[in-house]
Coordinates of C-alpha atoms and ligand atoms in Angstrom, one line a residue:
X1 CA 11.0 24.1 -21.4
X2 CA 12.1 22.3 -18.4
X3 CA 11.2 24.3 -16.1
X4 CA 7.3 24.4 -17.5
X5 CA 7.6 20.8 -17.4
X6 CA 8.6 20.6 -14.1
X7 CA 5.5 23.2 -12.9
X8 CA 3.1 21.2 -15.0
X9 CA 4.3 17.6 -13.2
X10 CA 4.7 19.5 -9.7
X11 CA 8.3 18.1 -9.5
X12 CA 10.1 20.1 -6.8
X13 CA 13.3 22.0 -8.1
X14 CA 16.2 19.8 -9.2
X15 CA 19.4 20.3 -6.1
X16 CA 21.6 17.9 -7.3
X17 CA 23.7 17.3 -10.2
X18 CA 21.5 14.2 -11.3
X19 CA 17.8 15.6 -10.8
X20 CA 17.5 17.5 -14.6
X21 CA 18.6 14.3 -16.2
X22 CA 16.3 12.3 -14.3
X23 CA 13.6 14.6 -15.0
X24 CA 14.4 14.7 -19.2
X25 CA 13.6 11.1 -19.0
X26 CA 10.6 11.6 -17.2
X27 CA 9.0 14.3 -19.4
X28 CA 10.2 11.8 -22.6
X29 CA 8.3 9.0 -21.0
X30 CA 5.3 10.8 -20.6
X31 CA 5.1 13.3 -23.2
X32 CA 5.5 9.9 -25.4
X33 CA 3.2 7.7 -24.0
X34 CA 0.6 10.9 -23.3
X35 CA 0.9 11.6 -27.1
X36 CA 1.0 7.6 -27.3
X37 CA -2.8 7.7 -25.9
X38 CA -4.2 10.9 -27.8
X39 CA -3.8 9.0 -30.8
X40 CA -5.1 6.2 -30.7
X41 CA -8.1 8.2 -28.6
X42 CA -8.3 10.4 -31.9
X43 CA -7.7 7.8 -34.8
X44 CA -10.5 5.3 -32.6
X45 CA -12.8 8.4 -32.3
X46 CA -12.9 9.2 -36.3
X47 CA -12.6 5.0 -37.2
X48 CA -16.0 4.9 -35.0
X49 CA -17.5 7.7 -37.3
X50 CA -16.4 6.9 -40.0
X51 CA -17.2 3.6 -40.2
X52 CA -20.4 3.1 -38.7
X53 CA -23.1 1.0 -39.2
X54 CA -24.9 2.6 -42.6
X55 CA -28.1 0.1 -44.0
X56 CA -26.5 0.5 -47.6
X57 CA -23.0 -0.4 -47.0
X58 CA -22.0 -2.9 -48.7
X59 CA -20.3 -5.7 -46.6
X60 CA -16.8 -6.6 -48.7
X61 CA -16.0 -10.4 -48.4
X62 CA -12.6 -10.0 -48.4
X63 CA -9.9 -7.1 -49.0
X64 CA -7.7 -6.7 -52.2
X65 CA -4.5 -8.4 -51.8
X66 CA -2.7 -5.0 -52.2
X67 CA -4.6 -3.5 -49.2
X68 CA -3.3 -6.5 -47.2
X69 CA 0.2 -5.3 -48.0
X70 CA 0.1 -1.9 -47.3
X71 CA -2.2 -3.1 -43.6
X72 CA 1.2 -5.1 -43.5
X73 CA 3.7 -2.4 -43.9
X74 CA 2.1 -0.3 -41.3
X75 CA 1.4 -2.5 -38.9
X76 CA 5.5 -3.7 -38.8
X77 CA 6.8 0.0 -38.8
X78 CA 4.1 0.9 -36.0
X79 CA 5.4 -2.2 -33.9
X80 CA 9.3 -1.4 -34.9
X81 CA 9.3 2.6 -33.9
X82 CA 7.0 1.2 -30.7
X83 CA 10.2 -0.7 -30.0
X84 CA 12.9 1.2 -30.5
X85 CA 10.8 3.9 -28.8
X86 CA 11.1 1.9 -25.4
X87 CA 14.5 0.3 -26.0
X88 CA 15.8 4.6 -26.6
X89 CA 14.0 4.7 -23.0
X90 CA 15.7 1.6 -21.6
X91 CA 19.1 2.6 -23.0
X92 CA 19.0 6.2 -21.1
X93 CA 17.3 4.9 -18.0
X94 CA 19.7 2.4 -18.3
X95 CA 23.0 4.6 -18.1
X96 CA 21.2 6.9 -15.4
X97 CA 20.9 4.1 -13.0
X98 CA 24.7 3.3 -13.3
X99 CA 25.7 7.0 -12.5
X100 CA 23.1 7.0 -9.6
X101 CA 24.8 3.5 -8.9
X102 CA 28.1 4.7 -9.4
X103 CA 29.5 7.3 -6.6
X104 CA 32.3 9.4 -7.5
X105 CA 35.8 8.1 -6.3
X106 CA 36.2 10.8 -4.2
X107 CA 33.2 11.0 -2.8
X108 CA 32.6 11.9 1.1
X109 CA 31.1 9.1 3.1
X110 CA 28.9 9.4 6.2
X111 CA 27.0 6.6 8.0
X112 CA 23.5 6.8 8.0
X113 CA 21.3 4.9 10.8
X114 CA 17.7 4.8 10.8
X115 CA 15.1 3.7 13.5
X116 CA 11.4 4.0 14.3
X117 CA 11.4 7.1 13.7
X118 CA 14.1 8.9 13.3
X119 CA 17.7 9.9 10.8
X120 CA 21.2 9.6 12.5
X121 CA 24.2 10.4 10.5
X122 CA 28.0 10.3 11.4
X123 CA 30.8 11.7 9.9
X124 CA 34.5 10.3 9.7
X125 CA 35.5 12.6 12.4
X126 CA 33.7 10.9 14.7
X127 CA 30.8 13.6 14.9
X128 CA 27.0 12.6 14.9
X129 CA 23.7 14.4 14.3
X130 CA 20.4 13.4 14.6
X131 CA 17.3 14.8 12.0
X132 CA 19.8 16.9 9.9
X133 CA 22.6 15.8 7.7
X134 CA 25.0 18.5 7.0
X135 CA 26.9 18.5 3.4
X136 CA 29.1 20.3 1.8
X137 CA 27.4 21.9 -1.3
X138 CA 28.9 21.0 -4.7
X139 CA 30.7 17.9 -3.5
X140 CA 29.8 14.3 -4.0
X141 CA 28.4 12.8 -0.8
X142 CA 28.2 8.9 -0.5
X143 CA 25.5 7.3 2.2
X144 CA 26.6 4.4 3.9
X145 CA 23.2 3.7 5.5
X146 CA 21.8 0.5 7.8
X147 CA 18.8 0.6 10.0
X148 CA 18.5 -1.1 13.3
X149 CA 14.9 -2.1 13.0
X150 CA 12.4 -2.5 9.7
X151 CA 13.1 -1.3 6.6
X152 CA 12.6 2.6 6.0
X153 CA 13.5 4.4 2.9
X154 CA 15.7 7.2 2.6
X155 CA 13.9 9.8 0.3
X156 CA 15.2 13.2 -1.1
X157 CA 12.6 14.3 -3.5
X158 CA 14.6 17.4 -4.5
X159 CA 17.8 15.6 -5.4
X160 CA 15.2 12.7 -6.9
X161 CA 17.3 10.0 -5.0
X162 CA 15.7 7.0 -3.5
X163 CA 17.1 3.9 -1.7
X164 CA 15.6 1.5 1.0
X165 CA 17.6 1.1 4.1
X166 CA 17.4 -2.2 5.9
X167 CA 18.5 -3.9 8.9
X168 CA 21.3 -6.3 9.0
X169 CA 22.7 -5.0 5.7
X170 CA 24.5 -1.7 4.2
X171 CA 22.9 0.4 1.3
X172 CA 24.7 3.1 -0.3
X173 CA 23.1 6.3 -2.4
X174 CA 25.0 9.6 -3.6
X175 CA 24.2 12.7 -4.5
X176 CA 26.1 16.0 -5.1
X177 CA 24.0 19.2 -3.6
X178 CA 24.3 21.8 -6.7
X179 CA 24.4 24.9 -4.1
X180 CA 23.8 25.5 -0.4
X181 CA 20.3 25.2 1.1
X182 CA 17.7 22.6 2.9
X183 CA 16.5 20.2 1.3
X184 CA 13.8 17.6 2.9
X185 CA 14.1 13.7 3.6
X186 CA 11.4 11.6 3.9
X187 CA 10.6 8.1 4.8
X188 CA 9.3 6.4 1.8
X189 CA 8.6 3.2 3.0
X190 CA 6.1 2.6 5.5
X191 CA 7.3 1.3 9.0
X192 CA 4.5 2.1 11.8
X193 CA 2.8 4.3 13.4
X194 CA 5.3 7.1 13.1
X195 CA 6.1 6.4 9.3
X196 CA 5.2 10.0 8.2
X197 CA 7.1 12.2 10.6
X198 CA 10.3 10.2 10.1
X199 CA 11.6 13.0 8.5
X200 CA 14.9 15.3 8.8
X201 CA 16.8 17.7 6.7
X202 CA 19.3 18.0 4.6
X203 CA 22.0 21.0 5.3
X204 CA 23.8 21.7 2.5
X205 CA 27.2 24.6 3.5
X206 CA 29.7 25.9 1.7
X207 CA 32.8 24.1 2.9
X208 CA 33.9 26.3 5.5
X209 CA 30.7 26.3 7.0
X210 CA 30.8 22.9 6.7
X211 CA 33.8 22.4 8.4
X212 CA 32.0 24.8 11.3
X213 CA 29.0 22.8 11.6
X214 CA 31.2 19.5 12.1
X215 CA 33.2 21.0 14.9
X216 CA 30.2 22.4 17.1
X217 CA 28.6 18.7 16.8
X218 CA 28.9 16.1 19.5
X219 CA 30.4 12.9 19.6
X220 CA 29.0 10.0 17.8
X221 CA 26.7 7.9 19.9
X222 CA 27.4 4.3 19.6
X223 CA 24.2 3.7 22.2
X224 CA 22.1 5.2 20.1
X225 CA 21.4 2.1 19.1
X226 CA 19.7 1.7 22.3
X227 CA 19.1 -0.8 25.4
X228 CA 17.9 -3.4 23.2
X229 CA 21.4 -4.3 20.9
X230 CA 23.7 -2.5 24.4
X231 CA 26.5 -5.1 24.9
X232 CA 28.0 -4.8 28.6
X233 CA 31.5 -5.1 26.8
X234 CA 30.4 -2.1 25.3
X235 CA 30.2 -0.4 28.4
X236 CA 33.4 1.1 28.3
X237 CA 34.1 1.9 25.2
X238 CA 31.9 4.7 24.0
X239 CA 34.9 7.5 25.0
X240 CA 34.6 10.8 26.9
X241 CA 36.9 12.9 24.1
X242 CA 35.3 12.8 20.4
X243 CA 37.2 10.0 18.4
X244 CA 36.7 9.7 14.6
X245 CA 34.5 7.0 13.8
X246 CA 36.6 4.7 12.5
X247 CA 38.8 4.7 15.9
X248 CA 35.3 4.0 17.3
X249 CA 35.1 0.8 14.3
X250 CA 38.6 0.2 15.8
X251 CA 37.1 -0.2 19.7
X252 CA 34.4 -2.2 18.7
X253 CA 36.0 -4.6 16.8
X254 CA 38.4 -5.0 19.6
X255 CA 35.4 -5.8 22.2
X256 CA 33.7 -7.7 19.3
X257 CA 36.1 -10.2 18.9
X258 CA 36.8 -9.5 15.4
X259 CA 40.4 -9.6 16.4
X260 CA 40.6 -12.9 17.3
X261 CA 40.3 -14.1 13.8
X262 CA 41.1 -11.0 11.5
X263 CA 44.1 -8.7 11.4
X264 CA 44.7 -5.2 10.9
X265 CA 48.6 -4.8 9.7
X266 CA 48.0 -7.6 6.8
X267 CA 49.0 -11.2 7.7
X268 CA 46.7 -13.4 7.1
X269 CA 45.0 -15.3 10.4
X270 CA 42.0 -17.6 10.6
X271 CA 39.9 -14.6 8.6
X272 CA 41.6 -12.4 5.9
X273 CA 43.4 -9.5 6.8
X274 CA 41.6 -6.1 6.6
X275 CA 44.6 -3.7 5.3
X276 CA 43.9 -3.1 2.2
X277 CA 40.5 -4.9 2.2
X278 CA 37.6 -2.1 1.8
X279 CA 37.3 -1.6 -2.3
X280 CA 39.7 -4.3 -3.2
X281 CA 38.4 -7.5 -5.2
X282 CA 37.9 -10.3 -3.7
X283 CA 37.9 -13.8 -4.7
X284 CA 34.7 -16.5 -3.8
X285 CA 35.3 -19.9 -3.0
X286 CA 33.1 -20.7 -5.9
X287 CA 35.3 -18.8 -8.5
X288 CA 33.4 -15.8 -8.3
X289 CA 34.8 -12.3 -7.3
X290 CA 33.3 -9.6 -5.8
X291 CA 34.1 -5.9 -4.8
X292 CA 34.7 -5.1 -1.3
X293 CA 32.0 -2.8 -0.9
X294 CA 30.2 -1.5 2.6
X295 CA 27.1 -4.1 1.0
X296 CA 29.4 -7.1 0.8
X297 CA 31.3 -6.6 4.3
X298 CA 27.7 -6.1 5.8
X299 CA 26.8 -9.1 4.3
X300 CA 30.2 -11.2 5.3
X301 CA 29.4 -9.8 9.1
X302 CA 25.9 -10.9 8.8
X303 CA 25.6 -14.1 6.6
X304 CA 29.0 -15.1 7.1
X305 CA 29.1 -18.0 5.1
X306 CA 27.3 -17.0 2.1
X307 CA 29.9 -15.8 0.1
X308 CA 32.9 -17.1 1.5
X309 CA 36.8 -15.3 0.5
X310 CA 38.7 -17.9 -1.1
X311 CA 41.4 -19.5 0.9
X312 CA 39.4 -19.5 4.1
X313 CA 37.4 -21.9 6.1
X314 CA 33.6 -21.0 6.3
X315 CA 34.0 -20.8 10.4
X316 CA 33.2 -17.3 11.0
X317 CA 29.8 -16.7 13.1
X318 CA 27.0 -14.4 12.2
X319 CA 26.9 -11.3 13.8
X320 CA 23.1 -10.9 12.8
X321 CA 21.6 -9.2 16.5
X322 CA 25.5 -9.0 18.2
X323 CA 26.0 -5.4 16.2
X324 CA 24.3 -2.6 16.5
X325 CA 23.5 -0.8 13.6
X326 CA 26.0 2.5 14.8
X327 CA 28.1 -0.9 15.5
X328 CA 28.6 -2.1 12.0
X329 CA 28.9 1.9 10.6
X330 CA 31.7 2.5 12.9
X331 CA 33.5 -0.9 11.6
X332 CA 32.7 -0.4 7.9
X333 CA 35.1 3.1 8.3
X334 CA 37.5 1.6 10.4
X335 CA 37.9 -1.1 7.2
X336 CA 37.8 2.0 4.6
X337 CA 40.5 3.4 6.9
X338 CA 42.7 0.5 6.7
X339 CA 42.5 0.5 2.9
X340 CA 43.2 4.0 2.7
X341 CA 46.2 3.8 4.4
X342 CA 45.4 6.6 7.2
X343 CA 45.2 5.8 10.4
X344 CA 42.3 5.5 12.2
X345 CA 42.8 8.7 13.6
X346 CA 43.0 10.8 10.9
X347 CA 39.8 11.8 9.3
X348 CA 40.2 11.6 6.1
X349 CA 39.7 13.7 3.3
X350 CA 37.0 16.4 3.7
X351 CA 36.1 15.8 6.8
X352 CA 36.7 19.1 8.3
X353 CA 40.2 20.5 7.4
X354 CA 38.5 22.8 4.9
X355 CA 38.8 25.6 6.6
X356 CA 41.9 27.6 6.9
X357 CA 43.6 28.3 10.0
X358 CA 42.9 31.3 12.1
X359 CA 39.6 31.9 9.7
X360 CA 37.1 33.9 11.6
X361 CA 33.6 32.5 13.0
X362 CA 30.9 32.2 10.4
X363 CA 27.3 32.5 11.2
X364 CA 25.6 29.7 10.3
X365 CA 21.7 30.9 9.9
X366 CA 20.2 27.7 8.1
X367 CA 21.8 25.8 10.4
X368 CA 20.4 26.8 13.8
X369 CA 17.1 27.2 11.9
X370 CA 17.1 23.9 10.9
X371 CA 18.5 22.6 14.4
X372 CA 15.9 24.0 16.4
X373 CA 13.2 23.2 13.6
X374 CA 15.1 19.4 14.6
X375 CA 14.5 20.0 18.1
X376 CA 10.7 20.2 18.4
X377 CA 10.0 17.5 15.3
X378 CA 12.3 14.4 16.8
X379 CA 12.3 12.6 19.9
X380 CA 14.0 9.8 20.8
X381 CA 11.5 7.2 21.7
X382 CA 12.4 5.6 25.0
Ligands
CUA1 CU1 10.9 4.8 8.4 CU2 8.8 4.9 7.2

């Protein structure tokens, strides 16, 4: 039944763990309100026969008083089904968007920049791709994504997740890959001339192929955010030897001057420490709290004073234009490393110890058809 569903809508096949639930409240929306339409088509269809204009009809004045009940009964049933019909829809819909809302706990997280017109990604070890995002299959993968220009929208129509991505502030989406394979990613929002082929792929592996793909990557490029954003203090700091991303966070917040005001080892300075920060609660000066999440420390970098930590003096700048969108990637997992309580070294859970020591090669055939597909379909634009 699904899957004729699915043919008859043209959906594409359903990767990830959410896509057949998605789906089975499509098909009930539109099976109902397809049905919906029929019958009132049909019941208008025979009302027109049926009670057209004859000569001898006789023209009653007004109807029986038990007609007008009965015209009552139906007509408050009809409305009451009608409503619980769309409240049942609201209800699922309703519990769907917090699970797509809702990563996993231990879900993996990679950074996510776009530009006009192209996907980067970077991975806690430090490791960046451009045009293809490689997964582990059967794993729940969290997108921490920020775009250094207009808004684009990151678009998987197989896993049927959706979620704009816009500049000066952090939006996350997650998806778990039911098996290995590539899966598309568009651009659903439309950001110039180049809107349509901002497209890449994404790889999902089995996790030793995973852990392959990640080694044979290079380094993350902090200047991929380009000449425009490129700080001279920056000049520096991008590193010869592949660091993990959050050692590059660690850099940048060094030659950002986030330093000067914040700590890393927990006392309390002009700002609020960062150990221990990422995920925590925090309390607002206005009595509000909030969770720590990559949106709200976007936000706090960006529009500094708009929701302020309690305890603190509303002195900290914007940063809106000073970091690059890489910039503000590589920070938010230096802060998720502080909370973790690894260094900024390690690489956190997932991130490629997942294959065993001493494990032989493995060929990685959708990978390098999907790289050099890459190759000819994305090019940096000057
Ligand atoms: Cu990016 Cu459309």
């Amino acid at each position: 039944m699904n899957e004729l569903l699915r043919r008859l809508l043209f959906l594409p096949r359903q990767a990830s763990t959410l896509a057949a639930q998605i789906d089975g409240l499509h098909y009930a929306v539109i099976s109902a309100t397809l049905g919906g339409s029929l019958l009132v088509g049909l019941v208008a269809a025979f009302f027109l026969i049926r009670y057209r204009h004859r000569l001898d009809t006789p023209i009653p004045l007004a109807p029986h008083p038990e007609q007008g009940r009965v015209a009552r009964g139906i007509e408050i049933s009809g409305a009451g089904l009608l409503l619980a019909l769309f409240i049942g829809f609201w209800v699922v819909g309703f519990r769907q968007f917090v699970q797509l809302e809702s990563p996993p706990a231990d879900a993996l997280t990679i950074q996510v920049v776009a530009k006009q017109w192209m996907w980067s990604f970077a991975y806690p070890n430090g490791r960046g791709s451009k045009g293809v995002l490689y997964v582990p299959a059967a794993r729940a993968i969290r997108l921490a994504m920020t775009s250094r220009d207009v808004i684009h929208s990151f678009f998987v129509p197989e896993f049927r997740v959706k979620k704009d991505v816009i500049p000066g502030r952090t939006t996350e989406l997650w998806f778990e890959a039911r098996e290995p394979g590539t899966y598309s990613v568009f651009c659903a929002e439309y950001c110039g001339e180049g809107h349509s082929t901002m497209r890449a792929q994404v790889v999902a592996l089995s996790d030793a192929e995973y852990a392959l793909a990640l080694e044979g990557l290079p380094p993350f490029d902090l200047d991929i955010a380009g000449p425009v954003y490129r700080e001279p203090a920056l000049a520096g700091v991008a590193p010869r030897e592949p660091l993990s991303l959050a050692q590059l966070g660690e850099r940048v917040a060094t030659a950002k001057g986030c330093m000067r005001c914040h700590t890393a080892d927990g006392t309390p300075h002009i700002g609020p420490t960062w150990l221990g920060m990422y995920g925590s609660i925090v309390p607002l000066s206005d009595g509000q709290q909030v969770v720590a999440d990559a949106a709200y420390l976007t936000d706090s970098m960006m529009d500094p004073r708009g929701r302020i930590h309690r305890g603190f003096l509303p002195v900290m700048p914007s940063y809106q234009g000073l970091l690059s969108a890489p910039e503000t990637g590589a920070l938010l997992e230096y802060l998720r490393a502080l909370a973790s309580g690894r260094a900024p070294g390690e690489t956190g859970a997932g991130a490629s110890p997942l294959a065993p020591p001493g494990s032989p090669p493995i060929r990685l055939p959708s990978t390098e058809r999907a790289l050099s597909a890459d190759a000819g379909a994305f090019q940096e634009t000057p």
